[in-house]
Short mmCIF file of C-alpha atoms in Angstrom, two decimals:
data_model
loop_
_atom_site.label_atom_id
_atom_site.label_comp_id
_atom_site.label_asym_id
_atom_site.label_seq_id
_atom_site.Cartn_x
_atom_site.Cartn_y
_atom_site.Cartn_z
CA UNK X 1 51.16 34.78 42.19
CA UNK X 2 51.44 32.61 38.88
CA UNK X 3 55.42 32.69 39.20
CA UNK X 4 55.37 31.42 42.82
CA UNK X 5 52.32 28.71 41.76
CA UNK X 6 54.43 27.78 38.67
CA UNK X 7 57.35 27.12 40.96
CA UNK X 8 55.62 24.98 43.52
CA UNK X 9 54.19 22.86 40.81
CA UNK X 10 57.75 22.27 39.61
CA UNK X 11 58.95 21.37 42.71
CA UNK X 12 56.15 18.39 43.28
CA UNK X 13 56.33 17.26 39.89
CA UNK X 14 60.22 16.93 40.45
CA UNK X 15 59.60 15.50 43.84
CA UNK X 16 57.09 12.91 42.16
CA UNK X 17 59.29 12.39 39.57
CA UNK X 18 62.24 11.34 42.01
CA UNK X 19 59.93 9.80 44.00
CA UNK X 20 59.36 7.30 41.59
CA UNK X 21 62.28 6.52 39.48
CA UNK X 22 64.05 6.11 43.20
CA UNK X 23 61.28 3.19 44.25
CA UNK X 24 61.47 1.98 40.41
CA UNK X 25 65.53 1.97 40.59
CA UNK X 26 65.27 0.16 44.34
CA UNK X 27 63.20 -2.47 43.07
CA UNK X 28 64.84 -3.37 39.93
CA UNK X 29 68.24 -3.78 42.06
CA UNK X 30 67.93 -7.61 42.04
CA UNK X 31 67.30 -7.82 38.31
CA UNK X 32 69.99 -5.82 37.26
CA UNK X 33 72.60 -7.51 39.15
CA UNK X 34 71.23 -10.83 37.77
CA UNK X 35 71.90 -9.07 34.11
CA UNK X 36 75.13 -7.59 34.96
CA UNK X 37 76.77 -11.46 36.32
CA UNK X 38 74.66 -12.61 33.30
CA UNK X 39 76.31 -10.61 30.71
CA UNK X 40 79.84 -10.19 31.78
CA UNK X 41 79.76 -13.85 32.67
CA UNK X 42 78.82 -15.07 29.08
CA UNK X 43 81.08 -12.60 27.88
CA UNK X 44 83.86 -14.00 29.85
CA UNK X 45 83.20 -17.26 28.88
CA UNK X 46 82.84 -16.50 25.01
CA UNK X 47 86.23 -14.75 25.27
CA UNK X 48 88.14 -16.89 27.46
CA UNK X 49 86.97 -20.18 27.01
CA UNK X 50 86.31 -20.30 23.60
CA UNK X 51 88.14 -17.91 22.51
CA UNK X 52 86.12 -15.07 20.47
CA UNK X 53 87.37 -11.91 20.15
CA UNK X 54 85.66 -8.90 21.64
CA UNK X 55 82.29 -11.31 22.22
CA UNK X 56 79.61 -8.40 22.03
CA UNK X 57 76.94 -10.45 21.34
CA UNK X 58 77.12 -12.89 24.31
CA UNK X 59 76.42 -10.22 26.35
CA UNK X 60 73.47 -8.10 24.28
CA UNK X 61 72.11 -11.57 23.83
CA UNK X 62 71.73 -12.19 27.71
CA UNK X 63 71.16 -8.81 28.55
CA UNK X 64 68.12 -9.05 25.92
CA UNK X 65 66.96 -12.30 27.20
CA UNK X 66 66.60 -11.66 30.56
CA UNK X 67 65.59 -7.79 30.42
CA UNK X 68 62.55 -6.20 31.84
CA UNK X 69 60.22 -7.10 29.52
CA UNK X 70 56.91 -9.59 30.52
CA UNK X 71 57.52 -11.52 27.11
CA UNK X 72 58.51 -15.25 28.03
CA UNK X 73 62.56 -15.72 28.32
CA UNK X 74 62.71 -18.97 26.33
CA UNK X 75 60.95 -17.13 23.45
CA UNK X 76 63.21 -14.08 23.53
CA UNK X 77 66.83 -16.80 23.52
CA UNK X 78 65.48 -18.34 20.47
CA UNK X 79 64.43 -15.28 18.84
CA UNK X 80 68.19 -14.08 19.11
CA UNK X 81 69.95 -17.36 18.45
CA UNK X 82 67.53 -17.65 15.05
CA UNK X 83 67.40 -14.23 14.39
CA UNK X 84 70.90 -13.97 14.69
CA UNK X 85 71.78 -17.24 12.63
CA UNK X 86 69.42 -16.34 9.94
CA UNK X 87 70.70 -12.77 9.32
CA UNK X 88 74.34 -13.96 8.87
CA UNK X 89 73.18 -16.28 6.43
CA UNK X 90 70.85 -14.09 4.13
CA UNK X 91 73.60 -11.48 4.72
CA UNK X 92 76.04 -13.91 3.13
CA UNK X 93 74.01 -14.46 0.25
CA UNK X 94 72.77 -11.30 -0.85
CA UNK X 95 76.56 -10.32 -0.08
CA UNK X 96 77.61 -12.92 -2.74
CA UNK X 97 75.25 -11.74 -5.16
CA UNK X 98 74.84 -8.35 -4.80
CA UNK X 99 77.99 -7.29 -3.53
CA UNK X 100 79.13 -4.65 -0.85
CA UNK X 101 78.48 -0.71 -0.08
CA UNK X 102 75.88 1.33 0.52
CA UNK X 103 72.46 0.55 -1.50
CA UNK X 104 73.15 -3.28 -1.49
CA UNK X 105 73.46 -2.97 2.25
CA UNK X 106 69.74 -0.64 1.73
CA UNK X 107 68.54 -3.93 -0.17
CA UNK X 108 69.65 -6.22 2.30
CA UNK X 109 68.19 -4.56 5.01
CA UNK X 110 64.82 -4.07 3.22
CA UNK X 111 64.47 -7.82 2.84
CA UNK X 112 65.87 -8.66 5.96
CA UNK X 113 63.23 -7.20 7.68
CA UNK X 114 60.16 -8.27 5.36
CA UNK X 115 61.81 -11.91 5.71
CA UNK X 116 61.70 -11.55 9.42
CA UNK X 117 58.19 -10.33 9.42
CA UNK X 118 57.38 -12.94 7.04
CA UNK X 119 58.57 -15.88 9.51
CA UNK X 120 56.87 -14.50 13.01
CA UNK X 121 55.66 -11.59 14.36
CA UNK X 122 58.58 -11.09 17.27
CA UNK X 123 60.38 -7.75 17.43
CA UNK X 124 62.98 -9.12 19.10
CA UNK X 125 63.65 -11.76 15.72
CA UNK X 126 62.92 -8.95 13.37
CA UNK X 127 65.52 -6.57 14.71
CA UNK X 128 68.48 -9.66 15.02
CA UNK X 129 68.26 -11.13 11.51
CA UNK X 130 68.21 -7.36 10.18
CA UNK X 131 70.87 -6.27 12.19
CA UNK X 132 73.03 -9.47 11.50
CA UNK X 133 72.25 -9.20 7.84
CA UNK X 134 73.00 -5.33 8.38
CA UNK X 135 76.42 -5.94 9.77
CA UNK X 136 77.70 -8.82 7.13
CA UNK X 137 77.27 -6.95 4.93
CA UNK X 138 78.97 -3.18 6.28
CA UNK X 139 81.80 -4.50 8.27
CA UNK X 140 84.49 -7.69 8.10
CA UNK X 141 84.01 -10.86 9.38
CA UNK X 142 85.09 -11.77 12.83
CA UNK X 143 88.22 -14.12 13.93
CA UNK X 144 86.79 -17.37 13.14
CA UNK X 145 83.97 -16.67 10.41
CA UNK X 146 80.66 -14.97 10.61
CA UNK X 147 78.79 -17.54 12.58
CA UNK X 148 81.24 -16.62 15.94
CA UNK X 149 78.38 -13.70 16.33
CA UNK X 150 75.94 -17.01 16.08
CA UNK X 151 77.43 -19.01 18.73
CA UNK X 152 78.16 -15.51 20.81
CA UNK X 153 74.64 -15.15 21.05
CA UNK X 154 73.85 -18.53 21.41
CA UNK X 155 76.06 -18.76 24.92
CA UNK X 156 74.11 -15.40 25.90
CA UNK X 157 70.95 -16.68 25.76
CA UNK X 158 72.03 -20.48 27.64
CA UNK X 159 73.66 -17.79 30.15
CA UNK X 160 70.03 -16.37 30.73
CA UNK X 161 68.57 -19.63 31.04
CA UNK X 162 70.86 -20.82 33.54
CA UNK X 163 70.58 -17.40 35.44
CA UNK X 164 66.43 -18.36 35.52
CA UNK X 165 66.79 -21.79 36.25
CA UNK X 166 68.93 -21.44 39.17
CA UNK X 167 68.54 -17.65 40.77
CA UNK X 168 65.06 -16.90 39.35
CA UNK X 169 62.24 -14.17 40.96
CA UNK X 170 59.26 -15.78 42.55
CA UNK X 171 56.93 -15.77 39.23
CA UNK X 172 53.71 -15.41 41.04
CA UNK X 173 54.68 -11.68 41.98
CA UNK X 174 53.85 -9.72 38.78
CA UNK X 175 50.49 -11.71 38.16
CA UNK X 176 49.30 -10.76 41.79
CA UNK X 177 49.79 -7.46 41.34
CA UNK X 178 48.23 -7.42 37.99
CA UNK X 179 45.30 -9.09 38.88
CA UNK X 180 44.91 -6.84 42.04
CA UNK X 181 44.95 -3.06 39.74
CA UNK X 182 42.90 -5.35 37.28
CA UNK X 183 39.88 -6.32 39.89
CA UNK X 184 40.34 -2.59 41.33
CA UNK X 185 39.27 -1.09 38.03
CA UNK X 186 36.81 -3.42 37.54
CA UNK X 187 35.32 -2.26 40.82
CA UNK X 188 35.80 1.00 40.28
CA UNK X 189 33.43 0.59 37.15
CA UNK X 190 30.63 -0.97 39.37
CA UNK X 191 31.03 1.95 41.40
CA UNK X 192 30.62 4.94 39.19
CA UNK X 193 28.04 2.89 38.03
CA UNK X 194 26.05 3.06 40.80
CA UNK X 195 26.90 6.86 41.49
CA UNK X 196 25.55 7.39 38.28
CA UNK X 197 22.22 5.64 39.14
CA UNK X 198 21.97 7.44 42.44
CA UNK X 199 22.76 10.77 40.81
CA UNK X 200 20.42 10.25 37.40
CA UNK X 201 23.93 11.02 35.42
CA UNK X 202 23.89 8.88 31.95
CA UNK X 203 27.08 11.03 31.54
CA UNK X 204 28.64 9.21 34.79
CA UNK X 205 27.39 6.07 33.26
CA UNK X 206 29.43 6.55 29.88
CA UNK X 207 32.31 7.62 31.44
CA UNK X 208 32.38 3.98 33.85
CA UNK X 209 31.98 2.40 30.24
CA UNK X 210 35.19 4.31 29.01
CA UNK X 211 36.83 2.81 32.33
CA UNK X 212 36.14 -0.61 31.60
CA UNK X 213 37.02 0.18 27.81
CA UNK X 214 40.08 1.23 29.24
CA UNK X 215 40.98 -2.19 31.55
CA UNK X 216 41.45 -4.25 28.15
CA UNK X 217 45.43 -3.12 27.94
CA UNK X 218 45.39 -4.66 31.58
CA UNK X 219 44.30 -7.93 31.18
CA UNK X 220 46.76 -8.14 27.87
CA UNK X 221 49.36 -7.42 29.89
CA UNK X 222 48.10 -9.91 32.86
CA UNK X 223 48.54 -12.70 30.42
CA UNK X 224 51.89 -11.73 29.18
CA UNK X 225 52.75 -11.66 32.68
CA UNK X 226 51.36 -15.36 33.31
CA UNK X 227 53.01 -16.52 30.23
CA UNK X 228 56.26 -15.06 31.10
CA UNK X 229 55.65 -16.42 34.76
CA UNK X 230 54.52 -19.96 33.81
CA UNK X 231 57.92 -20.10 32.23
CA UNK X 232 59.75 -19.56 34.94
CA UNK X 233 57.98 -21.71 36.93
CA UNK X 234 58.39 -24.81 34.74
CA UNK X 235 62.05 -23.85 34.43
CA UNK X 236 63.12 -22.96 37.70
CA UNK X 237 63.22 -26.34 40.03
CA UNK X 238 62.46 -23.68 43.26
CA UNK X 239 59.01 -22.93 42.12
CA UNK X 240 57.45 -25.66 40.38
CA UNK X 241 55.10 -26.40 43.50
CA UNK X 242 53.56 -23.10 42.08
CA UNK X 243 52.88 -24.04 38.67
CA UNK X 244 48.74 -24.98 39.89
CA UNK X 245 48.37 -21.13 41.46
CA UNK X 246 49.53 -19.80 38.26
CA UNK X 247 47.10 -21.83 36.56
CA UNK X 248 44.63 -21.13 38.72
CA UNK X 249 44.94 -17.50 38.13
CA UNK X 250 44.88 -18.03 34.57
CA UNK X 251 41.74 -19.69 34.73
CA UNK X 252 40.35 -16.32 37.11
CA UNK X 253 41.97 -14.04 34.61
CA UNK X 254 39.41 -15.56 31.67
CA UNK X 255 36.26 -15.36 33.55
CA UNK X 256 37.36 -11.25 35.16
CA UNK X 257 37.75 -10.60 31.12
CA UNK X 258 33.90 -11.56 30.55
CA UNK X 259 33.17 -9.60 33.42
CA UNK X 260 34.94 -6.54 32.53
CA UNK X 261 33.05 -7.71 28.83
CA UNK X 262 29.70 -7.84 30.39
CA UNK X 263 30.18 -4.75 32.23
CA UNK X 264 31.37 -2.66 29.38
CA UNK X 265 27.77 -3.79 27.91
CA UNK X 266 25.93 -3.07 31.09
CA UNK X 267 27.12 0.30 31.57
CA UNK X 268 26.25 1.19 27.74
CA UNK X 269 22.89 -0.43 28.55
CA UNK X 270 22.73 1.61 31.80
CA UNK X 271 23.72 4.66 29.99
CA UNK X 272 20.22 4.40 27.54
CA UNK X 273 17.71 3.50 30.62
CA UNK X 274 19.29 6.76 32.43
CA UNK X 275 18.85 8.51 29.61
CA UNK X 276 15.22 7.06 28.98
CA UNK X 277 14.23 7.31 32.99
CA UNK X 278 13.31 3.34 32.72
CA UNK X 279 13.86 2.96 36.37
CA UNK X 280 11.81 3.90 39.26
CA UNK X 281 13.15 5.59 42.79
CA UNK X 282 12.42 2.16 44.26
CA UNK X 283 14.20 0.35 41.38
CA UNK X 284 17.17 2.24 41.11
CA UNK X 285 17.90 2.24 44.93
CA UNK X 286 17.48 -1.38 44.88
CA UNK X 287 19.69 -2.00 41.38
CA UNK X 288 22.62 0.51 43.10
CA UNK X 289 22.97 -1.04 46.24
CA UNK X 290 23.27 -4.54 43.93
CA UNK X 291 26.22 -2.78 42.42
CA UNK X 292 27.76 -0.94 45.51
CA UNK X 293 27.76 -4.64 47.22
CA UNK X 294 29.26 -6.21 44.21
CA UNK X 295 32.10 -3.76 44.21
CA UNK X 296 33.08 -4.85 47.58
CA UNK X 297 32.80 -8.18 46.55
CA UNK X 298 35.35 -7.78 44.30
CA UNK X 299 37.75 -6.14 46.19
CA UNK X 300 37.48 -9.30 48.46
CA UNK X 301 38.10 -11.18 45.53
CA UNK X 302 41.52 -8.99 44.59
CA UNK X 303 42.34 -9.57 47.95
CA UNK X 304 42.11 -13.42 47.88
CA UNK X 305 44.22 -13.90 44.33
CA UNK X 306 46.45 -11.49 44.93
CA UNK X 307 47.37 -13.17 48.47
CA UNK X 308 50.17 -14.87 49.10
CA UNK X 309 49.56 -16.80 51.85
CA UNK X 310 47.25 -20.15 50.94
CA UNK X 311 44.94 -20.18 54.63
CA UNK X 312 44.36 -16.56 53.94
CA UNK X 313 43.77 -16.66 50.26
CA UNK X 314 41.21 -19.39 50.44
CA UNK X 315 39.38 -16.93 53.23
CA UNK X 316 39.26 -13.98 51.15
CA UNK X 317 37.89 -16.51 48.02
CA UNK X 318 35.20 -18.03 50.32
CA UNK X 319 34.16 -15.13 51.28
CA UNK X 320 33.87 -13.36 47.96
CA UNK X 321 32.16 -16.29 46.90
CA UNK X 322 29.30 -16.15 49.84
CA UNK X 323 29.02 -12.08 49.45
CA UNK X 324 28.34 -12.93 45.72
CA UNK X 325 26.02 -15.73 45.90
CA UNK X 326 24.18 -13.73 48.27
CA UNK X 327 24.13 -10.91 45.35
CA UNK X 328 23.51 -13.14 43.04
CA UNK X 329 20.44 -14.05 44.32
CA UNK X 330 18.43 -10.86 44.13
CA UNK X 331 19.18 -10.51 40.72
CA UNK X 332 15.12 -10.83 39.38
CA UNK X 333 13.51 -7.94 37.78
CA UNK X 334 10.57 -8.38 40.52
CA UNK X 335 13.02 -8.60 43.12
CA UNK X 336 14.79 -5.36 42.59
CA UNK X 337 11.54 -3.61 42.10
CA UNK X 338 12.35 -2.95 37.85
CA UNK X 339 8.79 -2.62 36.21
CA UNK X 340 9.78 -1.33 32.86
CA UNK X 341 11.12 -3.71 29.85
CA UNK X 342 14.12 -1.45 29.74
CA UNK X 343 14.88 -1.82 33.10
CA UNK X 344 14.87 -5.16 32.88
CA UNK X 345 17.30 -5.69 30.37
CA UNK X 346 19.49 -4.11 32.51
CA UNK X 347 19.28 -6.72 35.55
CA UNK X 348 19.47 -9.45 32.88
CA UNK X 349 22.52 -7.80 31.41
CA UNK X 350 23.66 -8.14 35.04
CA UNK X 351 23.22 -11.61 35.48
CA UNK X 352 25.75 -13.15 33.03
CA UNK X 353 28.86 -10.68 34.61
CA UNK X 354 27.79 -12.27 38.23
CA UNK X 355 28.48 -15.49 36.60
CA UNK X 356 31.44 -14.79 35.49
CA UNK X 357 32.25 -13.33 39.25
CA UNK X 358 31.48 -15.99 40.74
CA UNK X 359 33.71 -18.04 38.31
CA UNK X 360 36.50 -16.37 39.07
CA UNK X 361 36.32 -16.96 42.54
CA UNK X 362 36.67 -20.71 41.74
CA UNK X 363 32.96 -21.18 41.85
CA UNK X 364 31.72 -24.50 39.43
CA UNK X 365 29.67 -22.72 36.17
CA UNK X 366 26.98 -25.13 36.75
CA UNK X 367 26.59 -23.72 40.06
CA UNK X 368 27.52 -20.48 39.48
CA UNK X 369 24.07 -20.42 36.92
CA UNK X 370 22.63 -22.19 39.73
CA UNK X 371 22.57 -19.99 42.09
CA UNK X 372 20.82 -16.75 40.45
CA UNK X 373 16.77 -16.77 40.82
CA UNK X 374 15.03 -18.92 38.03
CA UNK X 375 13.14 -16.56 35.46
CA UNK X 376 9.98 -18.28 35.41
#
């Protein structure tokens, strides 16, 4: 039986596996063809226009600036051009004092990349200069001095600009569906939450605080994504007219991070009063259907900022707004039935993450305090 079970375990993983790299492969079709015209066009026009021989670098230089990564485009052309630049010059030097072969080119490398670090934090810098400084020093010059590599890369990187200027993705896609997985987790953490109230399980409780723990790599790469995308859309004539979603979204994407913040801190609190039994039947039904209803708001919420139509994006935001302000105002120890001081530090640890909620739903944060009950 474990041969056969081995077998059909193979088979789905490979299924999986194909599975995905086929939907991966069909949606990076429009990309690649954007880099392939990209590169072999600036390597045309480095060879035949002016005139380089064997032009590598026009084309590595596009192919790295336009790439798959989320890091902005404009950052990545003048991390080549520089690095590039820079390299062939400290290569020069350390060529004219140190000489060729193999531990000078050790030495040159060795500094090249300190310098590099030195200057800015960029990979993409670091690993030009060393590799230009690298290569003056190992191989001969190029047909028309060392700086041809310079201006190879140079009319790589203008090739990727033109390429997003003029044919560029629609930059609000990546952010959408960022912000979408983001908000699901998010809910998802509200959720166990609440499980682990209804089921007495401080071990439930820690593990919805590992979630959240776990969201942070999210919303890091949400805002390379609407750095990369802001870019594009201040570059690209086509999608200016977006440039106030994007914002928008950025502005959302601060107030879900002091959620997921004030969450991570509610379910630790959570955790303790489970532990310590600091909640009555009464209170704890009343404090996890809070949390249940909040996770549906939220969903509601992904659903409006990740939508791309504007009548039914503003629907989905109104409405996550109402379901939260209605939430929002239960949230009073006395109101939820909470009789112990532990249990109320849990509702007020509550309060500030509906604030930020109701933030990101484009909500003012005067009225967003507003509208949770006074203390008093």
């Amino acid at each position: 039986m474990t041969a056969p079970q081995g077998l059909s375990t193979s088979k789905k993983f490979l299924r999986a596996r194909l599975r995905t790299g086929f939907v991966r492969s069909r949606n990076s079709l429009v990309p690649a063809v954007q880099m392939t015209v990209c590169a072999v066009g600036a390597y045309a026009f480095a060879e035949y226009i002016l005139g380089h021989k064997g032009p590598l670098f026009a084309a590595t230089s596009s192919l790295i600036a336009l790439g798959f990564s989320r890091d902005p485009r404009l950052r990545r052309v003048v991390e080549v051009g520089l690095g590039c630049t820079l390299g062939i010059v400290i290569g020069d030097l350390l060529l004219h004092w140190l000489g060729s072969g193999i531990w000078q080119a050790a030495v040159v490398l060795l500094f090249s990349i300190l310098l590099a670090r030195f200057l800015d934090s960029g990979t993409i810098f670091t690993t030009q200069l060393g590799l230009q400084s690298l290569l003056v020093v190992l191989l001969p010059a190029p047909e028309g001095g060392p700086f041809t590599r310079s201006i190879d890369a140079v009319v790589g990187g203008v090739f990727a600009l033109l390429v997003t200027m003029l044919v560029p993705k629609d930059p609000r896609r990546e952010p959408r569906q960022d912000v979408r997985k983001l908000l699901h987790e998010l809910s998802e953490v509200l959720r166990e939450c609440a499980d682990a109230l209804i089921n007495s399980d401080s071990t439930q409780a820690w593990h919805a605080l590992i979630r959240g723990r776990n969201c942070q790599p999210l919303v890091d790469r949400m805002r390379q994504s609407l750095k990369a995308s802001g870019e594009v859309a201040t570059l690209a004539p086509a999608y200016r007219r977006h440039r106030d979603e994007l914002t928008m979204l950025e502005e959302s994407l601060d107030s879900i991070d002091l959620a997921l913040r004030n969450g991570r801190v509610f379910a630790r609190r959570l955790t303790s009063a489970i532990n310590h039994a600091a909640l009555t039947d009464e209170a704890t039904d009343s404090i996890s259907e809070v949390l249940l209803d909040t996770s549906a708001a939220v969903e509601e919420l992904s659903l409006g900022l990740a939508e791309v139509h504007d009548g039914a994006r503003r629907a989905h935001l109104r409405g996550a707004r109402q379901d939260l302000a209605d939430i929002a105002t239960r949230l009073h120890p006395k109101m939820l039935h909470v009789q112990k001081l532990e249990g109320e530090t849990v509702v007020m640890l509550f309060r500030p993450l509906m604030v930020d909620l109701l933030e990101a739903a484009g909500m003012d944060p005067r009225e967003a305090r507003d509208v949770l009950p006074p203390l008093q």
